[in-house]
Amino acid sequence: MEKLFIKKKEFVPEVNFDPAKGLLEVSGQSYHEYTAEFFEPLFVWVSKYLEESGLNITLNYKMTYFNTASSKSFFKIIEMLQEYQEKGKGEAVVNWYYKKDDEDMLETGEDFISDSGWKNINLIAY
């Protein structure tokens, strides 16, 4: 499977999905106008990756800002990983990075944990 890399631009996060390492990273800001179109290839890539059982997957979110539409897309990816693990297909973990003084980003991570009911989301201050 090929890597998926999208270079960070204004309003668009950097995406680096490396199947060889089992590492999915999304960082920066996400509040562009075409959120659905931007995230569709990510959903397709993650779906294809999760077709294979026995993989370990780490998703690192290192966002500084995002809009509601992006939040929904981030949560959808979390749900995909959660389902993969809950079906016993492999191990998945999400690392939610936030700046120590960014209460909004911390609360969003807490909301994702609460809304998903999944314990494999780590909140990591930096």
GROMACS .gro file of C-alpha atoms in nm:
model
  126
    1MET     CA    1   0.000   0.000   0.000
    2GLU     CA    2   0.126   0.347  -0.089
    3LYS     CA    3   0.195   0.625   0.158
    4LEU     CA    4  -0.050   0.913   0.165
    5PHE     CA    5   0.108   1.255   0.207
    6ILE     CA    6  -0.062   1.592   0.180
    7LYS     CA    7   0.153   1.898   0.234
    8LYS     CA    8   0.027   2.154   0.484
    9LYS     CA    9  -0.119   2.471   0.334
   10GLU     CA   10  -0.310   2.762   0.475
   11PHE     CA   11  -0.629   2.622   0.630
   12VAL     CA   12  -0.529   2.265   0.528
   13PRO     CA   13  -0.355   2.020   0.764
   14GLU     CA   14  -0.054   1.809   0.681
   15VAL     CA   15  -0.141   1.444   0.642
   16ASN     CA   16   0.119   1.170   0.658
   17PHE     CA   17  -0.007   0.813   0.652
   18ASP     CA   18   0.274   0.557   0.644
   19PRO     CA   19   0.147   0.199   0.615
   20ALA     CA   20   0.492   0.045   0.672
   21LYS     CA   21   0.507   0.205   1.017
   22GLY     CA   22   0.136   0.181   1.096
   23LEU     CA   23   0.146   0.554   1.160
   24LEU     CA   24  -0.121   0.804   1.067
   25GLU     CA   25  -0.048   1.171   1.141
   26VAL     CA   26  -0.262   1.480   1.092
   27SER     CA   27  -0.125   1.815   1.204
   28GLY     CA   28  -0.176   2.187   1.171
   29GLN     CA   29  -0.502   2.369   1.103
   30SER     CA   30  -0.813   2.253   0.923
   31TYR     CA   31  -1.079   2.504   0.834
   32HIS     CA   32  -1.088   2.503   0.459
   33GLU     CA   33  -1.397   2.544   0.246
   34TYR     CA   34  -1.405   2.195   0.092
   35THR     CA   35  -1.380   1.976   0.399
   36ALA     CA   36  -1.579   1.681   0.262
   37GLU     CA   37  -1.373   1.668  -0.056
   38PHE     CA   38  -1.049   1.695   0.140
   39PHE     CA   39  -1.127   1.415   0.384
   40GLU     CA   40  -1.276   1.165   0.139
   41PRO     CA   41  -0.935   1.034   0.020
   42LEU     CA   42  -0.833   0.995   0.386
   43PHE     CA   43  -1.141   0.784   0.459
   44VAL     CA   44  -1.073   0.571   0.152
   45TRP     CA   45  -0.707   0.525   0.247
   46VAL     CA   46  -0.788   0.431   0.609
   47SER     CA   47  -1.063   0.191   0.495
   48LYS     CA   48  -0.828   0.019   0.256
   49TYR     CA   49  -0.556  -0.001   0.522
   50LEU     CA   50  -0.798  -0.154   0.773
   51GLU     CA   51  -0.897  -0.432   0.534
   52GLU     CA   52  -0.592  -0.627   0.655
   53SER     CA   53  -0.610  -0.787   0.997
   54GLY     CA   54  -0.328  -0.807   1.248
   55LEU     CA   55  -0.197  -0.453   1.211
   56ASN     CA   56  -0.100  -0.209   1.483
   57ILE     CA   57  -0.208   0.145   1.407
   58THR     CA   58  -0.123   0.473   1.579
   59LEU     CA   59  -0.305   0.791   1.487
   60ASN     CA   60  -0.144   1.116   1.601
   61TYR     CA   61  -0.357   1.428   1.591
   62LYS     CA   62  -0.146   1.739   1.639
   63MET     CA   63  -0.397   2.006   1.552
   64THR     CA   64  -0.383   2.371   1.655
   65TYR     CA   65  -0.725   2.465   1.518
   66PHE     CA   66  -1.009   2.308   1.318
   67ASN     CA   67  -1.370   2.377   1.232
   68THR     CA   68  -1.679   2.169   1.311
   69ALA     CA   69  -1.679   1.991   0.975
   70SER     CA   70  -1.317   1.884   1.028
   71SER     CA   71  -1.401   1.769   1.381
   72LYS     CA   72  -1.668   1.539   1.244
   73SER     CA   73  -1.420   1.396   0.996
   74PHE     CA   74  -1.158   1.341   1.266
   75PHE     CA   75  -1.417   1.161   1.475
   76LYS     CA   76  -1.515   0.941   1.181
   77ILE     CA   77  -1.154   0.823   1.149
   78ILE     CA   78  -1.143   0.753   1.523
   79GLU     CA   79  -1.460   0.545   1.488
   80MET     CA   80  -1.304   0.348   1.203
   81LEU     CA   81  -1.001   0.263   1.418
   82GLN     CA   82  -1.218   0.183   1.718
   83GLU     CA   83  -1.428  -0.058   1.513
   84TYR     CA   84  -1.113  -0.224   1.376
   85GLN     CA   85  -0.987  -0.291   1.727
   86GLU     CA   86  -1.321  -0.389   1.876
   87LYS     CA   87  -1.368  -0.650   1.604
   88GLY     CA   88  -1.034  -0.799   1.714
   89LYS     CA   89  -0.867  -0.727   1.382
   90GLY     CA   90  -0.571  -0.540   1.535
   91GLU     CA   91  -0.451  -0.285   1.786
   92ALA     CA   92  -0.526   0.083   1.739
   93VAL     CA   93  -0.445   0.388   1.947
   94VAL     CA   94  -0.508   0.760   1.907
   95ASN     CA   95  -0.275   1.022   2.052
   96TRP     CA   96  -0.447   1.358   2.085
   97TYR     CA   97  -0.181   1.628   2.127
   98TYR     CA   98  -0.272   1.970   2.262
   99LYS     CA   99  -0.079   2.271   2.387
  100LYS     CA  100  -0.075   2.285   2.767
  101ASP     CA  101  -0.267   2.612   2.770
  102ASP     CA  102  -0.521   2.516   2.500
  103GLU     CA  103  -0.833   2.427   2.698
  104ASP     CA  104  -1.049   2.403   2.385
  105MET     CA  105  -0.827   2.139   2.225
  106LEU     CA  106  -0.811   1.944   2.553
  107GLU     CA  107  -1.189   1.955   2.587
  108THR     CA  108  -1.234   1.835   2.230
  109GLY     CA  109  -1.010   1.536   2.302
  110GLU     CA  110  -1.210   1.466   2.617
  111ASP     CA  111  -1.532   1.491   2.415
  112PHE     CA  112  -1.398   1.239   2.162
  113ILE     CA  113  -1.324   0.996   2.445
  114SER     CA  114  -1.667   1.050   2.599
  115ASP     CA  115  -1.858   1.036   2.270
  116SER     CA  116  -1.681   0.723   2.146
  117GLY     CA  117  -1.660   0.544   2.481
  118TRP     CA  118  -1.317   0.425   2.367
  119LYS     CA  119  -1.029   0.413   2.611
  120ASN     CA  120  -0.750   0.405   2.350
  121ILE     CA  121  -0.741   0.782   2.307
  122ASN     CA  122  -0.448   0.939   2.490
  123LEU     CA  123  -0.450   1.310   2.574
  124ILE     CA  124  -0.094   1.439   2.554
  125ALA     CA  125   0.001   1.792   2.658
  126TYR     CA  126   0.308   1.957   2.509
   0.00000   0.00000   0.00000
